[in-house]
Amino acid sequence: MKYYSLNHNSKSTLFQDAVIRGLASDRGLYFPEKIPKLPQSFFDNIENMSIPDIAYKIIKPYVGNQILKEKLMEIVSETLDFDFPIVEITDNIAALELFQGPTLAFKDVGARFMARSLAHLNKDKNENITVLVATSGDTGGAVANGFLGVKGVNVVILYPKGKVSEIQEKQLTTLGQNITALEVDGVFDDCQEMVKTAFLDNGLSSLNLTSANSINVARWLPQMFYYFIGYRSLKHKNKKLVFSVPSGNFGNVCAGIMGTQMGLPIDHFIASTNVNDAVPRYLETGAYHPKATIQTISNAMDVGNPSNFIRIQKIFNNDVVKMKKILSGYRYNDEETKKALKEIYDLNGYVADPHGAVGYLGLKEFLADQKQDFFGVFLETAHPVKFLDSVKKTLKLDVEIPERLKSTLSKEKVSIPIEDYSELKAYLLN
Ligand SMILES: *Cc1c(COP(=O)(O)O)cnc(C)c1O
């Protein structure tokens, strides 16, 4: 499989190079030259296959021969080494929990897959790689955890000061070793912009910079696994399926749509956002106007200009009419999100997190408009304990802190404050 740049101004390349570079030299995102189709027999037998077998078959064509079969199987097995439960909330609505991994966020799957792939692909090279990553909250922890102790890789995380939850901050500032956290005086989009600038900066070309945001194909593509896993659990319902995806940078929902291009029988997707709603507005008006980021209680979705939207546009060849047949978009403010947390709790005692609650709202609104009988899934992208403040205040309830988080919380934060790009560059060159 070759990958080309969506800016069409640099050479196509193979998986290894796309992963090590992160972003093409013309600053474009990489996209696979074709989207392979899985045979019907794969879907007919999916309930009899193990999760690693399913994941291997999905990802293999994208990796090509650049990671050998046994190694790739080992990577997906380690990556997916936890559960993905479906919790039914009503007769036709369920939550798919993607947060059972080590940092309690769905990003663990992409981060673990990428860390293992990159370590393997770089093992025979004598040069260190620097992974530069911007986080609105959850990416930092997942990437730090995934890459901790990986030889030959240094990880530098940029996060917006005061705009991530306490638990999120601890997860990305307490690990040490090859992980460094830079605390940026700004919002997420400032962090993301600095990362993109660093990639373009010829003065940093000696550093082998790469990205561990969902712009990197090794972070983005493994997110397809969730939708196949969800389908496998719900196939027996024999209903049309709709997945509502709480969206920020739009890597996750884009991966789901990629899955359907490979043949996965999911009928519809919903991009559910907070008030950072560039994509729902695009779906309404056909015009894409990113705006500055607004802070919300679902902070991992506080993205004004989502990077992966261009990949979604590519899948539909920039045709908004085609896109709307597969994708709907809805936005909700914090008040509505809190109400939804309560509503879900009142329905069956389920404690959602603010991102999942936004997903639930999008799903409910979509289902209310349908004449056909759908079964709907909203993705629970983070454990509610990661957003303890809003969940506790809204539900007037204590959420028990999982054992694996307690030791992280007791450690001391170590970060380096920076204000602008020149300070980032100075740090990297040091
Ligand atoms: C990152 C994140 C999202 C948004 O995912 P995208 O792929 O960036 O759209 C949603 N919820 C949580 C909890 C996240 O960490």
Coordinates of C-alpha atoms and ligand atoms in Angstrom, one line a residue:
M1 CA 0.0 0.0 0.0
K2 CA 1.2 3.4 -0.9
Y3 CA 0.2 6.7 0.8
Y4 CA 0.0 10.0 -0.9
S5 CA -0.2 13.5 0.5
L6 CA -3.6 15.2 0.4
N7 CA -1.7 18.4 -0.6
H8 CA -0.6 16.5 -3.8
N9 CA 2.8 18.1 -3.7
S10 CA 5.2 15.4 -2.4
K11 CA 6.0 11.8 -3.4
S12 CA 3.8 8.8 -2.5
T13 CA 5.4 6.6 0.1
L14 CA 5.1 3.3 2.0
F15 CA 3.8 2.7 5.5
Q16 CA 7.2 2.8 7.2
D17 CA 8.0 6.2 5.8
A18 CA 4.5 7.6 6.4
V19 CA 4.7 6.6 10.1
I20 CA 8.2 7.9 10.6
R21 CA 7.4 11.2 8.9
G22 CA 3.9 11.7 10.3
L23 CA 3.1 14.5 7.9
A24 CA 4.2 14.7 4.2
S25 CA 6.9 17.2 3.3
D26 CA 4.3 19.4 1.7
R27 CA 2.5 19.5 5.1
G28 CA -0.4 17.3 3.7
L29 CA -1.9 14.4 5.6
Y30 CA -1.1 11.0 4.2
F31 CA -4.0 9.0 2.7
P32 CA -3.9 5.4 1.3
E33 CA -3.9 5.1 -2.5
K34 CA -6.8 2.7 -2.4
I35 CA -9.1 1.4 0.3
P36 CA -9.1 -2.4 0.2
K37 CA -12.3 -4.4 0.4
L38 CA -12.7 -7.3 2.8
P39 CA -14.5 -10.4 1.4
Q40 CA -18.1 -11.1 2.4
S41 CA -16.9 -14.3 4.1
F42 CA -15.0 -12.1 6.6
F43 CA -18.3 -10.4 7.7
D44 CA -20.2 -13.7 7.6
N45 CA -17.7 -15.3 10.0
I46 CA -16.8 -12.3 12.1
E47 CA -18.4 -13.5 15.3
N48 CA -16.2 -16.7 15.2
M49 CA -13.0 -14.8 14.9
S50 CA -10.9 -13.4 17.8
I51 CA -10.4 -9.7 18.1
P52 CA -6.7 -9.8 17.2
D53 CA -7.5 -12.0 14.1
I54 CA -10.1 -9.4 13.0
A55 CA -7.7 -6.5 13.6
Y56 CA -4.9 -8.2 11.7
K57 CA -7.0 -8.8 8.7
I58 CA -8.2 -5.1 8.7
I59 CA -4.7 -3.5 9.1
K60 CA -2.6 -5.9 7.1
P61 CA -3.3 -4.3 3.6
Y62 CA -2.4 -0.9 5.0
V63 CA 0.9 -2.1 6.4
G64 CA 1.9 -4.3 3.4
N65 CA 5.0 -6.3 3.9
Q66 CA 6.7 -3.7 6.0
I67 CA 5.9 -5.6 9.2
L68 CA 6.0 -9.3 8.9
K69 CA 3.0 -11.4 9.8
E70 CA 4.1 -12.7 13.2
K71 CA 5.3 -9.3 14.4
L72 CA 2.1 -7.6 13.2
M73 CA 0.0 -10.2 14.9
E74 CA 2.0 -9.6 18.1
I75 CA 1.5 -5.8 17.8
V76 CA -2.3 -6.0 17.4
S77 CA -2.6 -8.6 20.2
E78 CA -0.8 -6.4 22.6
T79 CA -2.6 -3.3 21.5
L80 CA -6.0 -4.8 22.0
D81 CA -5.3 -6.6 25.2
F82 CA -8.5 -5.3 27.0
D83 CA -12.3 -5.5 26.7
F84 CA -14.7 -3.4 24.6
P85 CA -18.0 -3.9 26.4
I86 CA -21.4 -2.9 25.0
V87 CA -23.7 -1.6 27.7
E88 CA -27.4 -1.4 26.7
I89 CA -29.1 1.8 27.9
T90 CA -32.5 1.5 26.2
D91 CA -34.1 -0.9 23.8
N92 CA -32.4 0.7 20.8
I93 CA -29.4 2.6 22.4
A94 CA -26.2 1.2 23.7
A95 CA -22.8 2.6 24.8
L96 CA -19.7 1.0 23.4
E97 CA -17.0 1.4 26.0
L98 CA -13.6 2.2 24.5
F99 CA -12.0 3.3 27.7
Q100 CA -10.8 0.0 29.3
G101 CA -7.2 0.6 28.3
P102 CA -4.3 1.7 30.5
T103 CA -5.1 5.5 30.4
L104 CA -8.9 5.1 30.4
A105 CA -9.3 6.8 27.0
F106 CA -10.0 5.4 23.6
K107 CA -6.8 6.8 22.3
D108 CA -4.9 4.0 24.0
V109 CA -5.5 1.7 21.0
G110 CA -4.0 4.1 18.4
A111 CA -1.2 5.1 20.7
R112 CA -0.2 1.6 21.6
F113 CA -0.3 0.4 18.0
M114 CA 1.7 3.4 16.8
A115 CA 4.4 3.0 19.6
R116 CA 4.9 -0.6 18.8
S117 CA 5.0 -0.1 15.1
L118 CA 7.3 2.8 15.2
A119 CA 9.7 1.0 17.6
H120 CA 9.8 -1.9 15.2
L121 CA 10.1 0.1 12.0
N122 CA 13.0 2.2 13.5
K123 CA 14.9 -0.6 15.2
D124 CA 17.6 -1.0 12.6
K125 CA 18.2 2.7 12.2
N126 CA 20.8 4.3 14.2
E127 CA 18.9 7.6 14.7
N128 CA 16.6 8.6 17.4
I129 CA 13.1 9.8 16.6
T130 CA 11.4 12.6 18.4
V131 CA 7.6 12.2 18.6
L132 CA 6.0 15.6 18.9
V133 CA 2.4 15.7 20.0
A134 CA -0.3 18.3 20.8
T135 CA -3.0 17.2 23.2
S136 CA -6.4 18.6 24.2
G137 CA -6.3 16.3 27.1
D138 CA -6.4 12.5 26.4
T139 CA -3.8 12.1 23.7
G140 CA -1.0 13.1 25.9
G141 CA -1.6 10.4 28.5
A142 CA -2.2 7.7 25.9
V143 CA 0.9 8.6 23.9
A144 CA 3.1 8.9 27.0
N145 CA 1.9 5.6 28.3
G146 CA 2.2 3.9 24.9
F147 CA 5.8 5.1 24.3
L148 CA 7.2 5.0 27.8
G149 CA 10.5 3.3 27.7
V150 CA 10.5 2.7 23.9
K151 CA 14.2 2.7 22.9
G152 CA 15.3 5.3 20.3
V153 CA 12.1 7.4 20.7
N154 CA 11.8 10.7 22.7
V155 CA 8.3 12.0 23.2
V156 CA 7.5 15.7 23.6
I157 CA 4.0 16.6 24.6
L158 CA 2.5 20.1 24.2
Y159 CA -0.6 20.7 26.3
P160 CA -2.7 23.9 26.9
K161 CA -2.0 25.2 30.4
G162 CA -5.0 25.0 32.8
K163 CA -7.2 23.4 30.1
V164 CA -6.9 19.7 30.8
S165 CA -8.3 17.9 33.8
E166 CA -6.1 17.1 36.9
I167 CA -6.0 13.4 36.1
Q168 CA -5.2 14.1 32.4
E169 CA -2.4 16.4 33.5
K170 CA -0.9 13.9 35.9
Q171 CA -1.0 11.2 33.2
L172 CA 1.2 13.2 30.9
T173 CA 3.5 15.0 33.4
T174 CA 4.5 12.2 35.8
L175 CA 6.1 9.5 33.8
G176 CA 9.6 10.8 33.2
Q177 CA 12.2 8.7 31.3
N178 CA 11.8 9.5 27.5
I179 CA 8.6 11.6 28.0
T180 CA 8.7 15.4 28.4
A181 CA 5.6 17.6 28.9
L182 CA 5.6 21.3 27.7
E183 CA 2.9 23.4 29.2
V184 CA 1.8 25.9 26.6
D185 CA 0.3 29.3 27.5
G186 CA -2.6 29.0 25.0
V187 CA -5.3 26.7 23.7
F188 CA -5.2 23.3 22.0
D189 CA -5.1 24.8 18.5
D190 CA -2.0 26.8 19.5
C191 CA -0.3 23.6 20.5
Q192 CA -1.4 21.9 17.2
E193 CA -0.2 24.9 15.2
M194 CA 3.3 24.8 16.9
V195 CA 3.6 21.1 16.1
K196 CA 2.8 21.7 12.5
T197 CA 5.2 24.6 12.3
A198 CA 8.0 22.4 13.8
F199 CA 7.5 19.8 11.1
L200 CA 8.0 22.5 8.4
D201 CA 11.0 24.1 10.0
N202 CA 14.2 23.2 8.1
G203 CA 16.2 24.2 11.2
L204 CA 14.8 21.1 12.9
S205 CA 15.4 18.6 10.1
S206 CA 18.2 16.9 12.0
L207 CA 15.8 15.8 14.7
N208 CA 13.7 13.2 12.8
L209 CA 10.4 14.7 14.1
T210 CA 7.2 12.7 13.8
S211 CA 3.7 13.2 15.1
A212 CA 1.6 10.9 17.3
N213 CA -1.6 12.8 16.7
S214 CA -4.2 11.2 14.5
I215 CA -2.6 12.8 11.5
N216 CA -0.2 9.9 11.8
V217 CA -1.6 6.9 9.9
A218 CA -0.4 4.5 12.6
R219 CA -2.5 6.4 15.2
W220 CA -5.5 6.9 12.9
L221 CA -6.1 3.6 11.1
P222 CA -6.2 1.3 14.1
Q223 CA -9.3 3.2 15.3
M224 CA -11.1 1.3 12.6
F225 CA -11.0 -1.7 14.9
Y226 CA -13.6 -0.3 17.3
Y227 CA -16.3 -0.3 14.6
F228 CA -15.6 -3.9 13.5
I229 CA -15.6 -5.0 17.2
G230 CA -18.9 -3.1 17.8
Y231 CA -20.4 -4.7 14.7
R232 CA -19.4 -8.1 15.8
S233 CA -21.2 -7.6 19.1
L234 CA -24.4 -6.3 17.5
K235 CA -24.7 -8.3 14.3
H236 CA -27.2 -10.7 15.9
K237 CA -29.7 -7.8 16.3
N238 CA -30.2 -7.8 12.5
K239 CA -30.9 -4.1 12.5
K240 CA -29.6 -1.1 10.7
L241 CA -26.7 0.2 12.7
V242 CA -25.8 3.8 13.5
F243 CA -22.7 4.9 15.4
S244 CA -22.5 8.3 17.1
V245 CA -19.0 9.4 17.6
P246 CA -18.0 12.3 20.0
S247 CA -15.7 14.2 17.7
G248 CA -12.9 16.7 18.0
N249 CA -10.1 16.2 15.5
F250 CA -12.3 13.8 13.6
G251 CA -9.8 10.9 13.4
N252 CA -12.1 8.5 15.1
V253 CA -15.3 9.0 13.0
C254 CA -13.1 9.2 9.9
A255 CA -11.7 5.7 10.7
G256 CA -15.3 4.4 11.1
I257 CA -16.2 5.7 7.7
M258 CA -13.0 4.0 6.3
G259 CA -14.3 0.8 7.8
T260 CA -17.5 1.0 5.8
Q261 CA -15.5 1.7 2.7
M262 CA -13.8 -1.7 3.4
G263 CA -17.3 -3.3 3.5
L264 CA -18.3 -3.0 7.1
P265 CA -22.1 -3.0 7.3
I266 CA -22.7 0.1 9.4
D267 CA -25.4 2.2 7.9
H268 CA -24.8 5.7 9.3
F269 CA -22.4 7.8 11.4
I270 CA -23.1 10.8 13.6
A271 CA -20.4 13.4 14.3
S272 CA -21.5 14.7 17.7
T273 CA -19.6 17.8 18.8
N274 CA -19.7 20.3 21.5
V275 CA -19.9 24.0 20.5
N276 CA -16.7 23.6 18.4
D277 CA -19.0 22.7 15.5
A278 CA -17.2 23.4 12.3
V279 CA -18.2 20.1 10.8
P280 CA -21.9 20.1 11.8
R281 CA -22.1 23.6 10.3
Y282 CA -20.4 22.3 7.1
L283 CA -23.0 19.5 6.9
E284 CA -25.8 22.2 7.2
T285 CA -24.4 24.8 4.9
G286 CA -21.8 23.1 2.6
A287 CA -19.3 25.7 3.7
Y288 CA -16.3 24.9 5.9
H289 CA -15.4 27.8 8.2
P290 CA -13.2 26.7 11.1
K291 CA -13.3 29.0 14.2
A292 CA -11.1 29.6 17.2
T293 CA -11.4 26.9 19.9
I294 CA -14.0 27.4 22.6
Q295 CA -13.4 25.7 26.0
T296 CA -16.0 23.2 27.1
I297 CA -16.5 20.4 29.7
S298 CA -15.8 17.9 26.9
N299 CA -12.3 19.2 26.5
A300 CA -10.9 16.4 24.3
M301 CA -13.3 17.8 21.6
D302 CA -12.2 21.4 22.0
V303 CA -10.9 21.6 18.5
G304 CA -11.7 24.6 16.2
N305 CA -10.1 23.3 13.1
P306 CA -10.2 19.5 13.0
S307 CA -7.2 18.0 11.2
N308 CA -8.9 14.9 9.8
F309 CA -11.8 16.6 8.2
I310 CA -9.8 16.8 5.0
R311 CA -9.6 13.0 5.0
I312 CA -13.4 12.7 5.3
Q313 CA -13.8 15.1 2.4
K314 CA -11.4 12.9 0.4
I315 CA -13.4 9.8 1.1
F316 CA -16.5 11.5 -0.4
N317 CA -14.5 13.4 -3.1
N318 CA -15.6 16.7 -1.6
D319 CA -19.2 16.0 -2.3
V320 CA -21.3 17.2 0.6
V321 CA -24.4 15.5 -0.7
K322 CA -22.7 12.1 -0.7
M323 CA -21.2 12.8 2.7
K324 CA -24.6 13.6 4.2
K325 CA -26.0 10.2 3.2
I326 CA -23.5 8.6 5.5
L327 CA -22.7 11.3 8.1
S328 CA -24.9 13.6 10.1
G329 CA -23.7 16.2 12.6
Y330 CA -25.1 17.7 15.8
R331 CA -23.7 20.1 18.3
Y332 CA -24.5 20.5 22.0
N333 CA -23.5 23.0 24.7
D334 CA -22.4 22.3 28.2
E335 CA -25.8 22.7 29.8
E336 CA -27.3 20.1 27.4
T337 CA -24.4 17.8 28.0
K338 CA -24.9 17.9 31.8
K339 CA -28.6 17.3 31.3
A340 CA -27.7 14.3 29.2
L341 CA -25.4 12.9 31.9
K342 CA -28.4 13.0 34.2
E343 CA -30.8 11.5 31.7
I344 CA -28.5 8.6 31.0
Y345 CA -28.0 8.0 34.7
D346 CA -31.8 8.2 35.4
L347 CA -32.5 5.7 32.5
N348 CA -30.5 2.9 33.9
G349 CA -27.9 4.1 36.4
Y350 CA -25.1 4.3 33.8
V351 CA -22.5 6.9 34.5
A352 CA -21.3 8.4 31.2
D353 CA -18.5 11.0 30.7
P354 CA -19.2 14.3 29.1
H355 CA -17.9 13.2 25.7
G356 CA -20.1 10.0 25.7
A357 CA -23.0 12.2 26.8
V358 CA -22.6 14.4 23.7
G359 CA -22.5 11.2 21.6
Y360 CA -25.7 10.1 23.3
L361 CA -27.5 13.4 22.5
G362 CA -26.5 13.2 18.8
L363 CA -27.8 9.6 18.6
K364 CA -31.1 10.5 20.2
E365 CA -31.7 13.4 17.9
F366 CA -30.8 11.3 14.9
L367 CA -33.1 8.4 15.9
A368 CA -36.0 10.7 16.6
D369 CA -35.9 11.7 12.9
Q370 CA -35.8 8.2 11.4
K371 CA -38.7 6.2 9.9
Q372 CA -36.6 3.0 9.8
D373 CA -35.7 0.8 12.7
F374 CA -32.1 1.5 13.8
F375 CA -30.0 0.2 16.6
G376 CA -27.8 3.1 17.8
V377 CA -24.4 3.0 19.5
F378 CA -22.7 5.9 21.1
L379 CA -19.0 5.6 21.8
E380 CA -17.9 6.1 25.4
T381 CA -14.5 7.5 24.6
A382 CA -13.3 8.1 28.2
H383 CA -13.9 6.8 31.7
P384 CA -16.1 9.2 33.7
V385 CA -13.4 9.5 36.3
K386 CA -11.2 11.4 33.9
F387 CA -13.8 14.2 34.1
L388 CA -14.4 13.8 37.8
D389 CA -15.4 17.4 38.4
S390 CA -18.2 17.7 36.0
V391 CA -19.5 14.2 36.6
K392 CA -19.4 14.6 40.4
K393 CA -21.1 18.0 40.3
T394 CA -23.8 17.0 37.8
L395 CA -24.7 13.6 39.2
K396 CA -23.9 14.4 42.8
L397 CA -22.2 11.1 43.0
D398 CA -18.8 9.8 43.8
V399 CA -17.0 8.0 41.0
E400 CA -14.6 5.4 42.3
I401 CA -11.0 5.9 41.1
P402 CA -9.7 2.8 39.4
E403 CA -6.7 1.2 41.1
R404 CA -4.4 1.8 38.1
L405 CA -4.9 5.6 38.3
K406 CA -4.2 5.9 42.0
S407 CA -0.4 5.7 41.7
T408 CA -0.4 8.2 38.9
L409 CA -2.4 10.7 41.0
S410 CA 0.1 10.5 43.9
K411 CA 3.1 11.4 41.7
E412 CA 4.4 14.9 41.2
K413 CA 3.8 16.9 38.1
V414 CA 6.9 17.8 36.1
S415 CA 6.5 20.2 33.1
I416 CA 8.3 23.0 31.3
P417 CA 6.3 26.1 30.6
I418 CA 6.5 27.7 27.1
E419 CA 4.8 30.6 25.5
D420 CA 5.6 30.5 21.8
Y421 CA 7.2 28.6 18.9
S422 CA 10.6 30.1 19.5
E423 CA 10.7 28.5 23.0
L424 CA 9.6 25.2 21.6
K425 CA 12.3 25.3 19.0
A426 CA 14.9 26.3 21.5
Y427 CA 13.9 23.3 23.7
L428 CA 14.0 20.8 20.8
L429 CA 17.5 22.0 19.7
N430 CA 18.9 21.7 23.2
Ligands
LIG1 C1 -9.8 12.5 21.5 C2 -11.1 12.4 22.1 C3 -12.3 12.6 21.4 C4 -12.3 13.1 20.0 O1 -11.7 12.1 19.0 P1 -11.3 12.6 17.6 O2 -10.8 11.4 16.9 O3 -10.2 13.6 17.8 O4 -12.5 13.2 16.9 C5 -13.5 12.3 22.0 N1 -13.5 11.9 23.3 C6 -12.4 11.7 24.0 C7 -12.6 11.3 25.4 C8 -11.2 11.9 23.5 O5 -10.1 11.7 24.2

